[in-house]
Amino acid sequence: MHLRTAVMSIIALPALAGCGGYMATGPYGSGGGGGGGGGGGGPVGAVTVGNNGTITFSSAHNGTANPAVDTVAVGGTVTWTWTNDQGISHSVQSQGSTAFTSGPVKSGNGQTYAVTFATAGTYQYDCAVHGAAMTGTIVVR
């Protein structure tokens, strides 16, 4: 019995080591304390824009892509990060009646755009360059 528990622990450790690493502000996420967890452990707002030249938004929270779907608490911040080493331009453009301030067109790897959501609602967005080929949704509760 002890050998089986030890083997299962050894298998689970690498999987657990891959968890975390997300960054968010607001009531969910790691709220400080120097990395590695902390705070509520709930949803985070982190979206990858492009990925080595691709036309995609990808949620770091749940792995969804086109549309990327993220959920944050009222007062939470979503950060879009360009991971694009091929110079392809993208943007974050608010769509629909529940809106936020759209970001500029950017193309550099590592650039970011962040929005803090003060009001609950469902916010749709796309890329001004790629339109319907590149979409996302932020649900604020």
PDB file of C-alpha atoms in Angstrom:
ATOM      1  CA  MET A   1       0.000   0.000   0.000  1.00  0.00           C
ATOM      2  CA  HIS A   2       2.810   2.438   0.895  1.00  0.00           C
ATOM      3  CA  LEU A   3       4.653   1.666  -2.354  1.00  0.00           C
ATOM      4  CA  ARG A   4       1.527   2.428  -4.393  1.00  0.00           C
ATOM      5  CA  THR A   5       1.042   5.766  -2.585  1.00  0.00           C
ATOM      6  CA  ALA A   6       4.701   6.672  -3.130  1.00  0.00           C
ATOM      7  CA  VAL A   7       4.514   5.845  -6.851  1.00  0.00           C
ATOM      8  CA  MET A   8       1.322   7.894  -7.258  1.00  0.00           C
ATOM      9  CA  SER A   9       2.977  10.827  -5.457  1.00  0.00           C
ATOM     10  CA  ILE A  10       5.972  10.670  -7.785  1.00  0.00           C
ATOM     11  CA  ILE A  11       3.676  10.685 -10.825  1.00  0.00           C
ATOM     12  CA  ALA A  12       1.551  13.575  -9.494  1.00  0.00           C
ATOM     13  CA  LEU A  13       4.440  15.894  -8.591  1.00  0.00           C
ATOM     14  CA  PRO A  14       5.489  16.821 -12.169  1.00  0.00           C
ATOM     15  CA  ALA A  15       1.857  17.487 -13.091  1.00  0.00           C
ATOM     16  CA  LEU A  16       1.411  19.764 -10.103  1.00  0.00           C
ATOM     17  CA  ALA A  17       4.669  21.555 -10.815  1.00  0.00           C
ATOM     18  CA  GLY A  18       3.231  22.703 -14.129  1.00  0.00           C
ATOM     19  CA  CYS A  19       0.311  24.462 -12.406  1.00  0.00           C
ATOM     20  CA  GLY A  20       0.497  28.116 -11.478  1.00  0.00           C
ATOM     21  CA  GLY A  21       2.547  30.778 -13.142  1.00  0.00           C
ATOM     22  CA  TYR A  22      -0.497  32.810 -14.142  1.00  0.00           C
ATOM     23  CA  MET A  23      -0.570  36.452 -13.175  1.00  0.00           C
ATOM     24  CA  ALA A  24      -3.672  38.462 -12.431  1.00  0.00           C
ATOM     25  CA  THR A  25      -4.802  41.319 -10.313  1.00  0.00           C
ATOM     26  CA  GLY A  26      -8.050  41.651  -8.479  1.00  0.00           C
ATOM     27  CA  PRO A  27      -9.822  39.340  -6.045  1.00  0.00           C
ATOM     28  CA  TYR A  28      -8.849  36.148  -7.911  1.00  0.00           C
ATOM     29  CA  GLY A  29      -5.328  35.014  -8.610  1.00  0.00           C
ATOM     30  CA  SER A  30      -2.155  35.214  -6.621  1.00  0.00           C
ATOM     31  CA  GLY A  31      -2.704  38.562  -4.834  1.00  0.00           C
ATOM     32  CA  GLY A  32       0.917  38.957  -3.748  1.00  0.00           C
ATOM     33  CA  GLY A  33       3.202  37.139  -1.380  1.00  0.00           C
ATOM     34  CA  GLY A  34       5.947  36.346  -3.874  1.00  0.00           C
ATOM     35  CA  GLY A  35       4.623  33.865  -6.430  1.00  0.00           C
ATOM     36  CA  GLY A  36       3.565  30.279  -6.200  1.00  0.00           C
ATOM     37  CA  GLY A  37      -0.108  30.635  -5.397  1.00  0.00           C
ATOM     38  CA  GLY A  38      -1.606  32.504  -2.516  1.00  0.00           C
ATOM     39  CA  GLY A  39      -5.003  34.191  -2.889  1.00  0.00           C
ATOM     40  CA  GLY A  40      -8.278  32.625  -3.972  1.00  0.00           C
ATOM     41  CA  GLY A  41      -6.896  30.323  -6.677  1.00  0.00           C
ATOM     42  CA  GLY A  42      -9.824  31.300  -8.904  1.00  0.00           C
ATOM     43  CA  PRO A  43      -9.961  32.531 -12.473  1.00  0.00           C
ATOM     44  CA  VAL A  44      -7.256  34.724 -13.927  1.00  0.00           C
ATOM     45  CA  GLY A  45      -7.256  37.098 -16.854  1.00  0.00           C
ATOM     46  CA  ALA A  46      -4.336  36.342 -19.124  1.00  0.00           C
ATOM     47  CA  VAL A  47      -4.666  36.061 -22.892  1.00  0.00           C
ATOM     48  CA  THR A  48      -1.927  35.291 -25.413  1.00  0.00           C
ATOM     49  CA  VAL A  49      -2.155  37.313 -28.624  1.00  0.00           C
ATOM     50  CA  GLY A  50      -0.797  35.451 -31.629  1.00  0.00           C
ATOM     51  CA  ASN A  51       1.764  32.795 -30.994  1.00  0.00           C
ATOM     52  CA  ASN A  52       4.818  32.788 -33.209  1.00  0.00           C
ATOM     53  CA  GLY A  53       2.915  34.315 -36.093  1.00  0.00           C
ATOM     54  CA  THR A  54      -0.480  32.668 -35.625  1.00  0.00           C
ATOM     55  CA  ILE A  55      -3.804  34.476 -35.839  1.00  0.00           C
ATOM     56  CA  THR A  56      -5.259  33.614 -32.439  1.00  0.00           C
ATOM     57  CA  PHE A  57      -6.241  34.764 -28.976  1.00  0.00           C
ATOM     58  CA  SER A  58      -5.595  31.983 -26.432  1.00  0.00           C
ATOM     59  CA  SER A  59      -6.763  31.989 -22.820  1.00  0.00           C
ATOM     60  CA  ALA A  60      -4.045  31.207 -20.307  1.00  0.00           C
ATOM     61  CA  HIS A  61      -6.849  30.495 -17.851  1.00  0.00           C
ATOM     62  CA  ASN A  62      -8.551  27.588 -19.567  1.00  0.00           C
ATOM     63  CA  GLY A  63      -6.822  27.010 -22.896  1.00  0.00           C
ATOM     64  CA  THR A  64      -9.706  28.180 -25.077  1.00  0.00           C
ATOM     65  CA  ALA A  65      -8.823  29.841 -28.370  1.00  0.00           C
ATOM     66  CA  ASN A  66     -10.812  31.721 -31.020  1.00  0.00           C
ATOM     67  CA  PRO A  67     -12.851  32.573 -29.102  1.00  0.00           C
ATOM     68  CA  ALA A  68     -10.684  32.830 -26.019  1.00  0.00           C
ATOM     69  CA  VAL A  69     -13.023  32.873 -23.012  1.00  0.00           C
ATOM     70  CA  ASP A  70     -11.946  34.204 -19.623  1.00  0.00           C
ATOM     71  CA  THR A  71     -13.857  34.926 -16.411  1.00  0.00           C
ATOM     72  CA  VAL A  72     -12.751  37.553 -13.898  1.00  0.00           C
ATOM     73  CA  ALA A  73     -14.311  39.232 -10.895  1.00  0.00           C
ATOM     74  CA  VAL A  74     -15.507  42.820 -10.967  1.00  0.00           C
ATOM     75  CA  GLY A  75     -12.366  44.897 -10.433  1.00  0.00           C
ATOM     76  CA  GLY A  76     -10.165  42.241 -12.051  1.00  0.00           C
ATOM     77  CA  THR A  77      -7.647  42.979 -14.772  1.00  0.00           C
ATOM     78  CA  VAL A  78      -7.188  41.075 -18.022  1.00  0.00           C
ATOM     79  CA  THR A  79      -3.770  41.339 -19.660  1.00  0.00           C
ATOM     80  CA  TRP A  80      -3.255  40.480 -23.304  1.00  0.00           C
ATOM     81  CA  THR A  81       0.375  39.593 -24.120  1.00  0.00           C
ATOM     82  CA  TRP A  82       1.758  39.479 -27.649  1.00  0.00           C
ATOM     83  CA  THR A  83       3.847  36.306 -28.174  1.00  0.00           C
ATOM     84  CA  ASN A  84       4.737  36.984 -31.728  1.00  0.00           C
ATOM     85  CA  ASP A  85       8.274  36.765 -33.028  1.00  0.00           C
ATOM     86  CA  GLN A  86       7.278  37.233 -36.682  1.00  0.00           C
ATOM     87  CA  GLY A  87       6.097  40.851 -36.550  1.00  0.00           C
ATOM     88  CA  ILE A  88       2.438  40.140 -37.362  1.00  0.00           C
ATOM     89  CA  SER A  89       0.207  42.982 -36.180  1.00  0.00           C
ATOM     90  CA  HIS A  90      -2.739  42.359 -33.828  1.00  0.00           C
ATOM     91  CA  SER A  91      -4.963  44.417 -31.561  1.00  0.00           C
ATOM     92  CA  VAL A  92      -7.634  44.082 -28.887  1.00  0.00           C
ATOM     93  CA  GLN A  93     -10.806  45.760 -30.152  1.00  0.00           C
ATOM     94  CA  SER A  94     -13.963  45.886 -28.030  1.00  0.00           C
ATOM     95  CA  GLN A  95     -17.160  44.778 -29.806  1.00  0.00           C
ATOM     96  CA  GLY A  96     -20.821  45.014 -28.829  1.00  0.00           C
ATOM     97  CA  SER A  97     -22.881  47.129 -26.471  1.00  0.00           C
ATOM     98  CA  THR A  98     -20.918  46.185 -23.329  1.00  0.00           C
ATOM     99  CA  ALA A  99     -17.626  47.835 -24.190  1.00  0.00           C
ATOM    100  CA  PHE A 100     -14.156  48.552 -22.863  1.00  0.00           C
ATOM    101  CA  THR A 101     -11.386  50.768 -24.226  1.00  0.00           C
ATOM    102  CA  SER A 102      -9.813  49.135 -27.275  1.00  0.00           C
ATOM    103  CA  GLY A 103      -6.058  48.839 -27.545  1.00  0.00           C
ATOM    104  CA  PRO A 104      -3.736  49.963 -30.328  1.00  0.00           C
ATOM    105  CA  VAL A 105      -2.410  47.724 -33.091  1.00  0.00           C
ATOM    106  CA  LYS A 106       0.890  46.181 -31.928  1.00  0.00           C
ATOM    107  CA  SER A 107       3.338  43.726 -33.436  1.00  0.00           C
ATOM    108  CA  GLY A 108       6.255  43.305 -31.024  1.00  0.00           C
ATOM    109  CA  ASN A 109       6.871  40.183 -28.987  1.00  0.00           C
ATOM    110  CA  GLY A 110       6.230  40.724 -25.263  1.00  0.00           C
ATOM    111  CA  GLN A 111       4.059  43.818 -25.663  1.00  0.00           C
ATOM    112  CA  THR A 112       0.972  43.940 -23.436  1.00  0.00           C
ATOM    113  CA  TYR A 113      -2.394  45.620 -23.163  1.00  0.00           C
ATOM    114  CA  ALA A 114      -4.402  45.507 -19.921  1.00  0.00           C
ATOM    115  CA  VAL A 115      -7.971  46.427 -19.006  1.00  0.00           C
ATOM    116  CA  THR A 116      -9.476  46.539 -15.514  1.00  0.00           C
ATOM    117  CA  PHE A 117     -13.180  45.636 -15.600  1.00  0.00           C
ATOM    118  CA  ALA A 118     -15.207  47.680 -13.098  1.00  0.00           C
ATOM    119  CA  THR A 119     -18.669  46.519 -14.208  1.00  0.00           C
ATOM    120  CA  ALA A 120     -20.128  43.016 -14.435  1.00  0.00           C
ATOM    121  CA  GLY A 121     -21.091  41.871 -17.922  1.00  0.00           C
ATOM    122  CA  THR A 122     -20.008  39.937 -20.975  1.00  0.00           C
ATOM    123  CA  TYR A 123     -17.447  41.738 -23.117  1.00  0.00           C
ATOM    124  CA  GLN A 124     -16.771  40.626 -26.695  1.00  0.00           C
ATOM    125  CA  TYR A 125     -13.581  41.555 -28.524  1.00  0.00           C
ATOM    126  CA  ASP A 126     -11.680  40.835 -31.696  1.00  0.00           C
ATOM    127  CA  CYS A 127      -8.526  41.894 -33.509  1.00  0.00           C
ATOM    128  CA  ALA A 128      -8.932  45.063 -35.619  1.00  0.00           C
ATOM    129  CA  VAL A 129      -6.554  43.521 -38.178  1.00  0.00           C
ATOM    130  CA  HIS A 130      -8.078  40.015 -38.400  1.00  0.00           C
ATOM    131  CA  GLY A 131     -11.722  40.566 -37.357  1.00  0.00           C
ATOM    132  CA  ALA A 132     -13.873  37.444 -36.955  1.00  0.00           C
ATOM    133  CA  ALA A 133     -10.853  35.158 -37.483  1.00  0.00           C
ATOM    134  CA  MET A 134      -9.573  36.256 -34.069  1.00  0.00           C
ATOM    135  CA  THR A 135     -12.134  36.718 -31.269  1.00  0.00           C
ATOM    136  CA  GLY A 136     -12.578  36.502 -27.530  1.00  0.00           C
ATOM    137  CA  THR A 137     -14.979  36.990 -24.628  1.00  0.00           C
ATOM    138  CA  ILE A 138     -14.425  38.275 -21.110  1.00  0.00           C
ATOM    139  CA  VAL A 139     -17.122  37.428 -18.551  1.00  0.00           C
ATOM    140  CA  VAL A 140     -16.995  39.750 -15.532  1.00  0.00           C
ATOM    141  CA  ARG A 141     -18.906  38.672 -12.399  1.00  0.00           C
TER     142      ARG A 141
END
